[in-house]
Structure formats: C-alpha cells, structure tokens
Amino acid sequence: MSETALEADIAAIQAEIDAAPLATPDDAETFRVRFLGRKSGVVTDLFSKIGAVPPEQRREMGQRLNGLKQSAQDRLDAALADLESGTEAGATDLDLTLPGRVPAPAERGSLHVLTQTLADIQDIFRSFGFAVARGPEIEDDWHNFTALNFPPDHPARDMQDTFFLEAPAPEGRGVLLRTHTSPVQVRVLEAQPPPVRVIAPGRVFRNEAISYKSYCLFHQVEGLVVDEGVSFADLKAMLTAFARAFFGASDGPAREAKMRFRPSFFPFTEPSAEVDVWWADESMPGGGRWMEILGSGMVDPNVLVNVGVDPERYTGYAFGMGVERMAMLRHGIDDIRLLYENDVRFLRQF
Ligand code: PHE
C-alpha cells in the first residue's frame, strides 16, 4: 500500500468521524464499533496496513493514525458526556423557529354567584329609583342597636348575637361586627334629611350555629324609604314588584316566586312583617317549605326621633333581605355552605 493511498483513507475516515451522528446512545455505540472497535474497526484496520508503507514513512503514518484514533475517541467521549448530562450532542434538532411551549391558556373565571345575585338585586332597585349607600362592617353599638330602638340589655338583642371587638359599655358604645345592614339606615338619616330612598348592600355577621341555612357571615341588602305620606301599602307594593322582577328575570333554573307577608317583630319597625318565598321540593312533606328572605316594616317613630327626623311629618318603610337566600331560591341551591367553599365544580354552574 502506498503512502498516498493510506493518506487518502485517513482523510476519508477523518471526514466520516467528523460527520457521524452522535445524538443518541445507539449512535454512540455504532460510532464506537465502527471507528474504534478492536476487531473490525476501520481505524484498527488501517493500522494493520501500515506494514505496506515504506519504512522511512511508517513513523509519520503511525502518528497520523494515532491522531485519527484519538479524534474518534475525543468525539465519542464528548458525545457520551453530553448524553449523560441530558444534552444532545450537536443539538441538531433544536428548532429556534418553533413557537414557545406555553402552558394551556388560563381558564376564564366568572363572577361568584353571590356577586351576580347582588348585582341583579341592585339593578332592580336602581331601576325603581333607589340610590346605593354603604356603611362600615365594624360598627358601634349605637348604630347597630341603640339607635335602632334596641335599648342596652333589652332581650330583643338576643335575636342577633354577634362578635364583640370591645365589650358593650353601659352608655351603648361597644364595638362589634354589624349583625345587619340596618345601621346604615341610621347613618343615612343622620347624614341627610328626607326624602330618602336608598338601598345598602353589604356583609353582616352573626354568632350563630352553622347549618344548611345559616352561616356566621352573610350578605344583606337594606332598603329605606322616608318621605311624607309613605304607607305600608307602598312597602308591600315595592317588595312584590321586586320579587316579580328578581325571580321572573332569571334565565337559569328559576323558581316561580310564591310569596307571603307574615306579621313579625323588629324593635326598629312597627308594624313589622317578614316575607317568605316558597321553596318547592317534591321530596318534602307538603311539597316544599317557606323560606324567609327578608324582614321589613314601617320605620319606628323612635328611630326617626333618634336621628332627628320629625315623625309627625315623615313616615318610612325599611326592609333587609338575605342575599344568600335569594341566590339559593333562584338557583335551587339547598345548602348555604356551598356558597363559601369555593369549589369550582359548584361555582362553574353559574
Ligand atoms: N335587620 C333585620 C334583620 O337582619 C331585617 C330588617 C331590616 C327588618 C329592615 C325590618 C326592617 O333581621
């Protein structure tokens, strides 16, 4: 074998070594066997041909073959190291033009069913000419109780046990979480003379046993109308119109509003009435039950006096409805606790 023939072989095999794929463990093994294999490897094969080279050139050719073998070994070592560390040798299939791997598009949220219900209630009252007022959730005894004609130590206070932040003082100045939105009646009348026509939505708190129908926290919408010549007939007409608008306007599994006024007692209204809506349920004896949705009545003259409004000139009505109960009736939700658990399987239905 002539020197030039061997040189040509070395050049060809060097080119092959440089181009051989080494992206996978299989590639590496094929490479090792082909170029470095002790029995049939092409480089080993060339070494066996060195005897045919003129003696004075053997030394140089031997060095070149060693260099060839070393370059194969180097490439193989580098590829194995890359494979081990998880990178592909050559990284030839990295396509920089592909779109990035983005996470699945975020799911679209929606308003909580209570928020939706509250918005619907407010829309209806706005259409009836009511303004929206707000008061603090941390109230003082005066606004939550005393001004509303619950004298300190009066048993009527037991109807609404709450969470006291500061012990009730004898002069009626304890600090507490409001038990209802009625203190906003007092705040509005303290701030503005009649005529008044407002609703006051918000969160209220009761120290009560939790069950399918009561929770320690819930929402109310208070209503207050004070003007000359306001009568109980106005109250009844307003609440009836409201119930028709609310229950009739739903496009969900709405329940027909069957309602009744029932005489009741509140220290701050006289006379007072509660409104119940029929909860139809075929599995119950009697086919359902009445569910209380609000308290109401004519503003007690003592309340007007407490806020400096002349009860000889003005009369008014007030009501306070439970937002959770409205949502439950409208959508057939049978357990109030579902509204606070934030289970998306439940919430997604609305
Ligand atoms: N505040 C009363 C309650 O929470 C409801 C009510 C409001 C009653 C206004 C009459 C007038 O039980």
PDB file of C-alpha atoms and ligand atoms in Angstrom, residues 160 180 182 185 206 220 222 266 268-269 295-296 318-320, ligand 1:
ATOM      1  CA  GLN A 160     -78.869  38.998  66.900  1.00  0.00           C
ATOM      2  CA  HIS A 180     -77.390  43.525  59.919  1.00  0.00           C
ATOM      3  CA  SER A 182     -79.920  48.337  59.349  1.00  0.00           C
ATOM      4  CA  GLN A 185     -80.453  53.391  57.915  1.00  0.00           C
ATOM      5  CA  ARG A 206     -73.914  36.584  63.425  1.00  0.00           C
ATOM      6  CA  GLN A 220     -77.941  41.667  53.174  1.00  0.00           C
ATOM      7  CA  GLU A 222     -81.127  47.019  53.298  1.00  0.00           C
ATOM      8  CA  PHE A 266     -88.329  44.119  64.959  1.00  0.00           C
ATOM      9  CA  PHE A 268     -86.972  49.394  64.773  1.00  0.00           C
ATOM     10  CA  THR A 269     -90.141  48.827  62.712  1.00  0.00           C
ATOM     11  CA  GLY A 295     -87.619  41.411  57.341  1.00  0.00           C
ATOM     12  CA  SER A 296     -89.477  44.651  56.848  1.00  0.00           C
ATOM     13  CA  ALA A 318     -87.490  49.638  55.635  1.00  0.00           C
ATOM     14  CA  PHE A 319     -86.547  46.113  54.673  1.00  0.00           C
ATOM     15  CA  GLY A 320     -83.477  43.923  54.893  1.00  0.00           C
TER      16      GLY A 320
HETATM   17  N1  PHE B   1     -82.298  43.973  60.090  1.00  0.00           N
HETATM   18  C1  PHE B   1     -83.288  42.933  60.175  1.00  0.00           C
HETATM   19  C2  PHE B   1     -82.573  41.604  60.302  1.00  0.00           C
HETATM   20  O1  PHE B   1     -81.453  41.495  59.963  1.00  0.00           O
HETATM   21  C3  PHE B   1     -84.141  42.931  58.941  1.00  0.00           C
HETATM   22  C4  PHE B   1     -84.981  44.168  58.811  1.00  0.00           C
HETATM   23  C5  PHE B   1     -84.498  45.243  58.096  1.00  0.00           C
HETATM   24  C6  PHE B   1     -86.239  44.234  59.381  1.00  0.00           C
HETATM   25  C7  PHE B   1     -85.287  46.390  57.957  1.00  0.00           C
HETATM   26  C8  PHE B   1     -87.023  45.343  59.226  1.00  0.00           C
HETATM   27  C9  PHE B   1     -86.542  46.437  58.519  1.00  0.00           C
HETATM   28  O2  PHE B   1     -83.169  40.621  60.746  1.00  0.00           O
END
